[in-house]
Amino acid sequence: MPELPEVERARRLIAETCMGYTISEIDAVDDKIVYCGEGEHVAFLKGQEPTWYRKKDYETSDVWPPKSHASVMKLSPPAGSEPQELAFIDVRRLGRLRLVPDPVLSHPPLSELGFDPVLDHPPLDEFRELISKKKGTIKGLIMDQAFSAGVGNWVADEVLYQARIHPMCPVNLLTDHDVSELHRLLREIPVKAIEVNADSEQFPEDWLFRWRWDKGKKPKAKKAKGESQDAEEEDVKPKGIEFLALPDGSKATISFVTVGGRTSAVVNELQKLPSSGGSAKANGSNATPKKPKAAAKKRPVDSDLSDLSDTEVDEPAKPAPRASRGERAARRGAPEAKDVKVKVETPAKPTSKRSRR
């Protein structure tokens, strides 16, 4: 899901290109995830077999409307301007389109959001009071949209890394210094990201964001021209720098823990879990470190839980080879069976009376 800096980039794009235009028409895809209602031809098409197949033409990035679009708004221009079209693209199909009257923020789910760290950041004293009433882990708290709107997985990890706070730290174990750093960085990190229009390649080189994405992953093949690439798959590591450095210049160790069902990047040397915080819970669920497994197979995590790291899946155990007959006999304490050769003789045929004469 887009976090606050990405949402602000989208808002700026709309403001710069569509301000003053009037929506004249909307072409919407019939999609139950976004819209209500049934299709008109569902019963007609159900059970029908296709009679022919035509391969779809190769698409490039400049195709309009874009791939995975949910709707296209056709905009009537003001005097002296060209018509515009605004497409809503939802590759991961997690978005929603809502038509609500003003004031927009008075309607759920927007009315249920917490403070905006950029536009509506509370004073430190008010922030302390808000935190003092909360329980659970600190990462679970700052990612709760009812507490702070727009703070997602990578923003939360960046804030906690720079504040030197472990994501599994219980809220009630935070020091006054921890709370002050959280208050400062919850606004500072999104503001810096917004200043560069959420372009991750322009984020500071010492940000954890620049080093976290390919942890534990195998290099991916280069995509063909025209194919899109998710932001999380991009190589955003600084050029000419080999590792994330600690204050003393040594290499930082980045590990991963699961907090509230989300994968969290942690710099072991700087983010220490308080001794009494080992049994912390995130949003009602256990928050435990990921333990490495000896025989594990890597596979990508699907989505909604971030693609920062891979899930480890144990390979199925292979059946043991069948024991020989001698081994089975030895286990039972019986003498080993041996092959016995049996000679079978055919009885002689009786002689006839004529032959006895």
mmCIF file of C-alpha atoms in Angstrom:
data_model
loop_
_atom_site.group_PDB
_atom_site.id
_atom_site.type_symbol
_atom_site.label_atom_id
_atom_site.label_comp_id
_atom_site.label_asym_id
_atom_site.label_seq_id
_atom_site.Cartn_x
_atom_site.Cartn_y
_atom_site.Cartn_z
ATOM 1 C CA MET A 1 0.000 0.000 0.000
ATOM 2 C CA PRO A 2 1.236 3.539 -0.654
ATOM 3 C CA GLU A 3 2.415 5.368 2.431
ATOM 4 C CA LEU A 4 2.168 9.061 3.199
ATOM 5 C CA PRO A 5 4.998 10.221 0.858
ATOM 6 C CA GLU A 6 3.586 8.240 -2.089
ATOM 7 C CA VAL A 7 0.069 9.547 -1.424
ATOM 8 C CA GLU A 8 1.390 13.116 -1.376
ATOM 9 C CA ARG A 9 3.165 12.529 -4.699
ATOM 10 C CA ALA A 10 -0.139 11.379 -6.243
ATOM 11 C CA ARG A 11 -1.938 14.409 -4.791
ATOM 12 C CA ARG A 12 0.656 16.764 -6.269
ATOM 13 C CA LEU A 13 0.366 15.123 -9.684
ATOM 14 C CA ILE A 14 -3.411 15.567 -9.707
ATOM 15 C CA ALA A 15 -3.172 19.152 -8.468
ATOM 16 C CA GLU A 16 -0.562 20.107 -11.087
ATOM 17 C CA THR A 17 -2.332 18.508 -14.054
ATOM 18 C CA CYS A 18 -6.062 18.560 -13.287
ATOM 19 C CA MET A 19 -6.742 21.680 -11.213
ATOM 20 C CA GLY A 20 -9.545 23.701 -12.819
ATOM 21 C CA TYR A 21 -10.812 20.826 -14.970
ATOM 22 C CA THR A 22 -14.343 19.402 -14.765
ATOM 23 C CA ILE A 23 -15.152 15.689 -14.734
ATOM 24 C CA SER A 24 -17.275 15.083 -17.821
ATOM 25 C CA GLU A 25 -17.295 11.291 -18.018
ATOM 26 C CA ILE A 26 -16.021 8.238 -16.136
ATOM 27 C CA ASP A 27 -15.180 4.890 -17.720
ATOM 28 C CA ALA A 28 -15.127 2.405 -14.846
ATOM 29 C CA VAL A 29 -14.197 -1.261 -14.835
ATOM 30 C CA ASP A 30 -16.880 -3.489 -13.332
ATOM 31 C CA ASP A 31 -14.932 -4.837 -10.369
ATOM 32 C CA LYS A 32 -16.530 -6.143 -7.182
ATOM 33 C CA ILE A 33 -13.445 -5.171 -5.189
ATOM 34 C CA VAL A 34 -14.025 -1.521 -5.952
ATOM 35 C CA TYR A 35 -17.666 -1.249 -6.990
ATOM 36 C CA CYS A 36 -20.951 -2.802 -5.863
ATOM 37 C CA GLY A 37 -23.468 -4.523 -8.121
ATOM 38 C CA GLU A 38 -23.604 -7.506 -10.453
ATOM 39 C CA GLY A 39 -22.539 -7.720 -14.085
ATOM 40 C CA GLU A 40 -25.265 -7.829 -16.759
ATOM 41 C CA HIS A 41 -24.023 -10.907 -18.610
ATOM 42 C CA VAL A 42 -22.844 -13.210 -15.813
ATOM 43 C CA ALA A 43 -25.610 -15.804 -16.348
ATOM 44 C CA PHE A 44 -25.214 -15.660 -20.124
ATOM 45 C CA LEU A 45 -21.461 -16.333 -20.017
ATOM 46 C CA LYS A 46 -21.400 -18.929 -17.225
ATOM 47 C CA GLY A 47 -20.465 -22.363 -18.514
ATOM 48 C CA GLN A 48 -19.737 -21.221 -22.070
ATOM 49 C CA GLU A 49 -16.576 -22.546 -23.727
ATOM 50 C CA PRO A 50 -14.390 -20.267 -25.867
ATOM 51 C CA THR A 51 -14.355 -21.045 -29.573
ATOM 52 C CA TRP A 52 -11.170 -19.203 -30.488
ATOM 53 C CA TYR A 53 -8.161 -17.510 -28.950
ATOM 54 C CA ARG A 54 -6.153 -14.495 -30.083
ATOM 55 C CA LYS A 55 -2.900 -13.597 -28.396
ATOM 56 C CA LYS A 56 -3.038 -10.155 -26.852
ATOM 57 C CA ASP A 57 -0.822 -7.540 -28.454
ATOM 58 C CA TYR A 58 2.389 -6.736 -26.598
ATOM 59 C CA GLU A 59 1.874 -3.812 -24.252
ATOM 60 C CA THR A 60 4.423 -1.123 -23.491
ATOM 61 C CA SER A 61 4.477 1.373 -20.655
ATOM 62 C CA ASP A 62 2.955 4.113 -22.847
ATOM 63 C CA VAL A 63 -0.285 2.220 -23.566
ATOM 64 C CA TRP A 64 -3.419 4.146 -22.596
ATOM 65 C CA PRO A 65 -5.417 3.415 -20.558
ATOM 66 C CA PRO A 66 -2.718 1.810 -18.417
ATOM 67 C CA LYS A 67 -2.768 -1.832 -17.421
ATOM 68 C CA SER A 68 -4.654 -2.626 -14.176
ATOM 69 C CA HIS A 69 -6.661 0.587 -14.293
ATOM 70 C CA ALA A 70 -9.904 0.648 -12.301
ATOM 71 C CA SER A 71 -11.327 3.808 -13.835
ATOM 72 C CA VAL A 72 -10.530 6.615 -16.263
ATOM 73 C CA MET A 73 -11.902 10.112 -15.698
ATOM 74 C CA LYS A 74 -12.349 12.255 -18.796
ATOM 75 C CA LEU A 75 -11.836 15.900 -17.856
ATOM 76 C CA SER A 76 -13.215 18.925 -19.663
ATOM 77 C CA PRO A 77 -10.556 21.661 -19.813
ATOM 78 C CA PRO A 78 -10.831 25.307 -18.867
ATOM 79 C CA ALA A 79 -10.553 27.825 -21.684
ATOM 80 C CA GLY A 80 -7.287 27.553 -23.595
ATOM 81 C CA SER A 81 -6.315 24.101 -22.257
ATOM 82 C CA GLU A 82 -6.301 20.607 -23.729
ATOM 83 C CA PRO A 83 -8.621 17.815 -22.490
ATOM 84 C CA GLN A 84 -7.136 15.467 -19.904
ATOM 85 C CA GLU A 85 -7.749 11.921 -18.727
ATOM 86 C CA LEU A 86 -6.974 10.743 -15.201
ATOM 87 C CA ALA A 87 -6.597 6.990 -14.611
ATOM 88 C CA PHE A 88 -6.761 5.222 -11.263
ATOM 89 C CA ILE A 89 -4.305 2.296 -11.337
ATOM 90 C CA ASP A 90 -4.568 -0.437 -8.721
ATOM 91 C CA VAL A 91 -2.156 -3.279 -9.492
ATOM 92 C CA ARG A 92 -2.501 -4.958 -6.090
ATOM 93 C CA ARG A 93 -6.285 -4.419 -5.995
ATOM 94 C CA LEU A 94 -6.294 -2.985 -2.490
ATOM 95 C CA GLY A 95 -7.657 0.467 -3.334
ATOM 96 C CA ARG A 96 -11.186 1.839 -3.121
ATOM 97 C CA LEU A 97 -12.993 4.633 -4.945
ATOM 98 C CA ARG A 98 -15.581 6.551 -2.931
ATOM 99 C CA LEU A 99 -17.870 9.396 -3.896
ATOM 100 C CA VAL A 100 -18.637 11.437 -0.768
ATOM 101 C CA PRO A 101 -19.948 14.964 -0.202
ATOM 102 C CA ASP A 102 -18.042 17.745 1.527
ATOM 103 C CA PRO A 103 -16.557 17.877 4.067
ATOM 104 C CA VAL A 104 -14.671 14.793 2.926
ATOM 105 C CA LEU A 105 -12.899 14.182 6.242
ATOM 106 C CA SER A 106 -16.199 13.819 8.089
ATOM 107 C CA HIS A 107 -16.979 10.492 6.379
ATOM 108 C CA PRO A 108 -15.521 7.099 7.342
ATOM 109 C CA PRO A 109 -12.974 5.691 6.918
ATOM 110 C CA LEU A 110 -11.242 9.100 6.685
ATOM 111 C CA SER A 111 -13.000 10.346 9.809
ATOM 112 C CA GLU A 112 -11.496 7.428 11.758
ATOM 113 C CA LEU A 113 -7.869 8.236 10.894
ATOM 114 C CA GLY A 114 -5.399 9.524 13.456
ATOM 115 C CA PHE A 115 -3.221 12.622 13.161
ATOM 116 C CA ASP A 116 -1.396 13.460 9.927
ATOM 117 C CA PRO A 117 2.359 13.505 10.773
ATOM 118 C CA VAL A 118 2.979 16.249 8.188
ATOM 119 C CA LEU A 119 -0.093 18.494 8.307
ATOM 120 C CA ASP A 120 -1.470 17.823 11.775
ATOM 121 C CA HIS A 121 1.427 16.686 13.945
ATOM 122 C CA PRO A 122 0.554 17.079 17.648
ATOM 123 C CA PRO A 123 2.788 18.976 20.103
ATOM 124 C CA LEU A 124 5.198 16.878 22.164
ATOM 125 C CA ASP A 125 3.119 17.062 25.361
ATOM 126 C CA GLU A 126 -0.011 15.922 23.546
ATOM 127 C CA PHE A 127 1.996 13.178 21.829
ATOM 128 C CA ARG A 128 3.269 11.914 25.191
ATOM 129 C CA GLU A 129 -0.283 11.767 26.507
ATOM 130 C CA LEU A 130 -1.469 9.825 23.449
ATOM 131 C CA ILE A 131 1.288 7.233 23.852
ATOM 132 C CA SER A 132 0.789 6.862 27.611
ATOM 133 C CA LYS A 133 -2.705 5.462 26.987
ATOM 134 C CA LYS A 134 -1.557 2.776 24.556
ATOM 135 C CA LYS A 135 -0.403 -0.823 24.940
ATOM 136 C CA GLY A 136 1.341 -3.374 22.738
ATOM 137 C CA THR A 137 4.532 -2.935 20.725
ATOM 138 C CA ILE A 138 5.731 0.427 19.492
ATOM 139 C CA LYS A 139 5.677 -0.603 15.829
ATOM 140 C CA GLY A 140 2.129 -1.880 16.132
ATOM 141 C CA LEU A 141 1.142 1.472 17.618
ATOM 142 C CA ILE A 142 2.677 3.831 15.061
ATOM 143 C CA MET A 143 1.361 1.693 12.189
ATOM 144 C CA ASP A 144 -2.163 1.857 13.586
ATOM 145 C CA GLN A 145 -3.938 4.250 11.206
ATOM 146 C CA ALA A 146 -6.248 5.319 14.023
ATOM 147 C CA PHE A 147 -3.126 6.623 15.807
ATOM 148 C CA SER A 148 -1.050 8.119 12.973
ATOM 149 C CA ALA A 149 -2.342 8.197 9.403
ATOM 150 C CA GLY A 150 -0.059 7.278 6.513
ATOM 151 C CA VAL A 151 2.659 5.511 8.527
ATOM 152 C CA GLY A 152 3.208 2.123 6.897
ATOM 153 C CA ASN A 153 5.840 -0.585 7.101
ATOM 154 C CA TRP A 154 8.911 1.137 5.671
ATOM 155 C CA VAL A 155 8.204 4.526 7.297
ATOM 156 C CA ALA A 156 7.725 2.847 10.688
ATOM 157 C CA ASP A 157 10.965 0.863 10.338
ATOM 158 C CA GLU A 158 12.887 3.970 9.280
ATOM 159 C CA VAL A 159 11.564 5.975 12.219
ATOM 160 C CA LEU A 160 12.402 3.232 14.724
ATOM 161 C CA TYR A 161 15.864 2.665 13.225
ATOM 162 C CA GLN A 162 16.802 6.319 13.452
ATOM 163 C CA ALA A 163 15.283 6.551 16.941
ATOM 164 C CA ARG A 164 17.320 3.463 17.981
ATOM 165 C CA ILE A 165 14.183 1.668 19.191
ATOM 166 C CA HIS A 166 13.481 -2.023 18.631
ATOM 167 C CA PRO A 167 10.117 -2.560 16.857
ATOM 168 C CA MET A 168 9.122 -5.178 19.456
ATOM 169 C CA CYS A 169 9.712 -2.807 22.367
ATOM 170 C CA PRO A 170 6.561 -2.546 24.533
ATOM 171 C CA VAL A 171 5.120 0.961 24.613
ATOM 172 C CA ASN A 172 5.244 1.091 28.412
ATOM 173 C CA LEU A 173 9.034 0.567 28.362
ATOM 174 C CA LEU A 174 9.807 3.640 26.247
ATOM 175 C CA THR A 175 11.963 6.272 27.929
ATOM 176 C CA ASP A 176 11.319 10.013 27.772
ATOM 177 C CA HIS A 177 14.143 10.264 25.236
ATOM 178 C CA ASP A 178 12.546 7.519 23.118
ATOM 179 C CA VAL A 179 9.224 9.360 23.038
ATOM 180 C CA SER A 180 10.921 12.642 22.090
ATOM 181 C CA GLU A 181 12.801 10.967 19.225
ATOM 182 C CA LEU A 182 9.637 9.260 18.008
ATOM 183 C CA HIS A 183 7.785 12.565 18.023
ATOM 184 C CA ARG A 184 10.531 14.260 16.003
ATOM 185 C CA LEU A 185 11.135 11.473 13.485
ATOM 186 C CA LEU A 186 7.484 10.616 12.823
ATOM 187 C CA ARG A 187 7.277 13.963 11.058
ATOM 188 C CA GLU A 188 10.868 14.361 9.871
ATOM 189 C CA ILE A 189 11.031 11.109 7.854
ATOM 190 C CA PRO A 190 7.842 11.711 5.792
ATOM 191 C CA VAL A 191 8.780 15.373 5.242
ATOM 192 C CA LYS A 192 12.218 14.423 3.846
ATOM 193 C CA ALA A 193 10.648 11.803 1.581
ATOM 194 C CA ILE A 194 8.090 14.326 0.319
ATOM 195 C CA GLU A 195 10.839 16.872 -0.424
ATOM 196 C CA VAL A 196 12.233 14.499 -3.089
ATOM 197 C CA ASN A 197 8.728 13.575 -4.329
ATOM 198 C CA ALA A 198 8.982 10.078 -2.793
ATOM 199 C CA ASP A 199 11.830 9.178 -5.182
ATOM 200 C CA SER A 200 13.585 6.444 -3.196
ATOM 201 C CA GLU A 201 16.849 6.856 -5.131
ATOM 202 C CA GLN A 202 17.134 10.353 -3.664
ATOM 203 C CA PHE A 203 16.620 9.271 -0.059
ATOM 204 C CA PRO A 204 19.676 9.826 2.191
ATOM 205 C CA GLU A 205 22.350 7.145 1.836
ATOM 206 C CA ASP A 206 22.285 6.345 5.554
ATOM 207 C CA TRP A 207 18.582 5.507 5.584
ATOM 208 C CA LEU A 208 17.700 1.900 6.348
ATOM 209 C CA PHE A 209 15.287 2.029 3.408
ATOM 210 C CA ARG A 210 18.204 1.981 0.955
ATOM 211 C CA TRP A 211 19.524 -1.341 2.284
ATOM 212 C CA ARG A 212 16.577 -3.456 3.349
ATOM 213 C CA TRP A 213 14.825 -4.715 0.223
ATOM 214 C CA ASP A 214 17.080 -7.471 -1.092
ATOM 215 C CA LYS A 215 17.903 -9.064 2.264
ATOM 216 C CA GLY A 216 17.831 -12.839 1.810
ATOM 217 C CA LYS A 217 16.697 -12.631 -1.801
ATOM 218 C CA LYS A 218 18.354 -14.035 -4.877
ATOM 219 C CA PRO A 219 19.180 -11.620 -7.706
ATOM 220 C CA LYS A 220 16.210 -11.277 -10.034
ATOM 221 C CA ALA A 221 16.434 -11.470 -13.785
ATOM 222 C CA LYS A 222 16.211 -8.169 -15.600
ATOM 223 C CA LYS A 223 12.714 -7.475 -16.864
ATOM 224 C CA ALA A 224 11.948 -7.003 -20.526
ATOM 225 C CA LYS A 225 11.459 -3.558 -21.975
ATOM 226 C CA GLY A 226 8.026 -2.191 -21.237
ATOM 227 C CA GLU A 227 7.442 -4.379 -18.195
ATOM 228 C CA SER A 228 6.726 -2.556 -14.981
ATOM 229 C CA GLN A 229 8.751 -3.109 -11.860
ATOM 230 C CA ASP A 230 7.436 -2.646 -8.347
ATOM 231 C CA ALA A 231 9.123 -0.029 -6.208
ATOM 232 C CA GLU A 232 10.024 -2.693 -3.663
ATOM 233 C CA GLU A 233 11.942 -4.645 -6.320
ATOM 234 C CA GLU A 234 14.081 -1.726 -7.422
ATOM 235 C CA ASP A 235 17.729 -1.599 -6.483
ATOM 236 C CA VAL A 236 17.884 1.570 -4.394
ATOM 237 C CA LYS A 237 21.237 0.914 -2.739
ATOM 238 C CA PRO A 238 23.590 3.905 -3.021
ATOM 239 C CA LYS A 239 26.127 3.670 -5.815
ATOM 240 C CA GLY A 240 29.701 3.048 -4.717
ATOM 241 C CA ILE A 241 28.803 2.116 -1.127
ATOM 242 C CA GLU A 242 29.049 -1.513 -0.065
ATOM 243 C CA PHE A 243 27.056 -1.554 3.171
ATOM 244 C CA LEU A 244 25.053 0.390 5.721
ATOM 245 C CA ALA A 245 27.623 1.751 8.146
ATOM 246 C CA LEU A 246 27.369 2.035 11.917
ATOM 247 C CA PRO A 247 28.499 5.254 13.646
ATOM 248 C CA ASP A 248 32.002 3.752 14.049
ATOM 249 C CA GLY A 249 32.210 2.907 10.339
ATOM 250 C CA SER A 250 31.764 -0.851 10.691
ATOM 251 C CA LYS A 251 29.144 -2.830 8.785
ATOM 252 C CA ALA A 252 25.639 -2.921 10.236
ATOM 253 C CA THR A 253 23.886 -6.259 10.674
ATOM 254 C CA ILE A 254 20.316 -6.161 9.352
ATOM 255 C CA SER A 255 17.971 -8.871 10.595
ATOM 256 C CA PHE A 256 14.229 -9.381 10.360
ATOM 257 C CA VAL A 257 11.527 -9.971 12.955
ATOM 258 C CA THR A 258 7.776 -10.314 12.594
ATOM 259 C CA VAL A 259 5.710 -7.810 14.548
ATOM 260 C CA GLY A 260 1.936 -7.913 14.279
ATOM 261 C CA GLY A 261 2.172 -10.005 11.126
ATOM 262 C CA ARG A 262 4.514 -7.553 9.375
ATOM 263 C CA THR A 263 8.154 -8.119 8.506
ATOM 264 C CA SER A 264 10.393 -5.581 10.229
ATOM 265 C CA ALA A 265 14.015 -4.724 9.446
ATOM 266 C CA VAL A 266 16.230 -4.255 12.502
ATOM 267 C CA VAL A 267 19.852 -3.150 12.884
ATOM 268 C CA ASN A 268 21.025 -5.441 15.677
ATOM 269 C CA GLU A 269 23.835 -3.231 16.941
ATOM 270 C CA LEU A 270 21.657 -0.137 17.402
ATOM 271 C CA GLN A 271 18.142 -1.376 18.167
ATOM 272 C CA LYS A 272 18.184 -3.317 21.416
ATOM 273 C CA LEU A 273 15.121 -4.982 22.882
ATOM 274 C CA PRO A 274 14.678 -4.169 26.602
ATOM 275 C CA SER A 275 15.351 -7.182 28.808
ATOM 276 C CA SER A 276 11.779 -7.251 30.122
ATOM 277 C CA GLY A 277 10.310 -6.931 26.652
ATOM 278 C CA GLY A 278 10.970 -10.436 25.393
ATOM 279 C CA SER A 279 7.340 -11.515 25.625
ATOM 280 C CA ALA A 280 5.916 -8.473 23.872
ATOM 281 C CA LYS A 281 2.747 -8.800 21.846
ATOM 282 C CA ALA A 282 1.815 -6.839 18.744
ATOM 283 C CA ASN A 283 -1.853 -5.971 18.282
ATOM 284 C CA GLY A 284 -2.825 -8.997 20.340
ATOM 285 C CA SER A 285 -0.556 -11.460 18.545
ATOM 286 C CA ASN A 286 2.823 -12.789 19.552
ATOM 287 C CA ALA A 287 5.761 -10.867 18.130
ATOM 288 C CA THR A 288 8.674 -13.224 17.770
ATOM 289 C CA PRO A 289 11.914 -13.140 15.817
ATOM 290 C CA LYS A 290 12.210 -15.222 12.691
ATOM 291 C CA LYS A 291 14.412 -18.206 13.468
ATOM 292 C CA PRO A 292 16.680 -19.447 10.704
ATOM 293 C CA LYS A 293 15.965 -22.985 9.550
ATOM 294 C CA ALA A 294 18.657 -25.384 8.459
ATOM 295 C CA ALA A 295 16.881 -26.997 5.537
ATOM 296 C CA ALA A 296 14.783 -24.249 4.077
ATOM 297 C CA LYS A 297 13.518 -23.299 0.683
ATOM 298 C CA LYS A 298 13.033 -19.676 -0.281
ATOM 299 C CA ARG A 299 9.884 -18.374 -1.863
ATOM 300 C CA PRO A 300 8.491 -14.854 -2.209
ATOM 301 C CA VAL A 301 5.921 -13.623 0.231
ATOM 302 C CA ASP A 302 2.639 -12.590 -1.338
ATOM 303 C CA SER A 303 1.421 -9.589 -0.628
ATOM 304 C CA ASP A 304 0.036 -7.828 1.707
ATOM 305 C CA LEU A 305 2.805 -8.680 4.221
ATOM 306 C CA SER A 306 5.592 -6.825 2.521
ATOM 307 C CA ASP A 307 8.143 -8.305 0.192
ATOM 308 C CA LEU A 308 11.122 -7.307 2.281
ATOM 309 C CA SER A 309 12.179 -10.726 2.964
ATOM 310 C CA ASP A 310 11.337 -14.220 1.998
ATOM 311 C CA THR A 311 9.419 -16.836 3.879
ATOM 312 C CA GLU A 312 11.271 -20.004 4.735
ATOM 313 C CA VAL A 313 9.411 -23.231 4.021
ATOM 314 C CA ASP A 314 10.693 -26.584 5.199
ATOM 315 C CA GLU A 315 11.174 -29.193 2.532
ATOM 316 C CA PRO A 316 9.072 -32.341 3.076
ATOM 317 C CA ALA A 317 11.016 -35.159 4.707
ATOM 318 C CA LYS A 318 12.041 -37.923 2.345
ATOM 319 C CA PRO A 319 10.888 -41.463 3.318
ATOM 320 C CA ALA A 320 13.612 -43.654 4.813
ATOM 321 C CA PRO A 321 14.855 -46.503 2.574
ATOM 322 C CA ARG A 322 13.265 -49.888 3.260
ATOM 323 C CA ALA A 323 15.358 -52.076 5.541
ATOM 324 C CA SER A 324 16.704 -55.346 4.201
ATOM 325 C CA ARG A 325 15.303 -58.677 5.384
ATOM 326 C CA GLY A 326 18.372 -59.302 7.495
ATOM 327 C CA GLU A 327 18.116 -55.902 9.200
ATOM 328 C CA ARG A 328 14.463 -56.476 10.037
ATOM 329 C CA ALA A 329 15.240 -59.902 11.495
ATOM 330 C CA ALA A 330 18.072 -58.498 13.604
ATOM 331 C CA ARG A 331 15.714 -55.869 15.085
ATOM 332 C CA ARG A 332 13.308 -58.639 16.164
ATOM 333 C CA GLY A 333 16.122 -60.705 17.674
ATOM 334 C CA ALA A 334 15.477 -63.605 15.280
ATOM 335 C CA PRO A 335 18.130 -65.378 13.261
ATOM 336 C CA GLU A 336 18.647 -64.038 9.833
ATOM 337 C CA ALA A 337 16.577 -65.863 7.271
ATOM 338 C CA LYS A 338 18.539 -67.657 4.604
ATOM 339 C CA ASP A 339 17.597 -68.828 1.189
ATOM 340 C CA VAL A 340 16.760 -72.594 1.161
ATOM 341 C CA LYS A 341 16.943 -74.650 -1.989
ATOM 342 C CA VAL A 342 14.211 -77.275 -2.256
ATOM 343 C CA LYS A 343 14.543 -80.168 -4.664
ATOM 344 C CA VAL A 344 11.253 -81.373 -6.024
ATOM 345 C CA GLU A 345 11.254 -84.871 -7.533
ATOM 346 C CA THR A 346 8.650 -86.000 -9.966
ATOM 347 C CA PRO A 347 7.150 -89.438 -8.950
ATOM 348 C CA ALA A 348 7.890 -92.334 -11.323
ATOM 349 C CA LYS A 349 5.146 -93.326 -13.659
ATOM 350 C CA PRO A 350 3.638 -96.782 -12.985
ATOM 351 C CA THR A 351 4.491 -99.401 -15.624
ATOM 352 C CA SER A 352 1.743 -100.998 -17.609
ATOM 353 C CA LYS A 353 0.869 -104.708 -17.335
ATOM 354 C CA ARG A 354 2.062 -105.267 -20.865
ATOM 355 C CA SER A 355 5.523 -103.972 -20.027
ATOM 356 C CA ARG A 356 5.761 -106.239 -16.927
ATOM 357 C CA ARG A 357 5.210 -109.251 -19.095
#
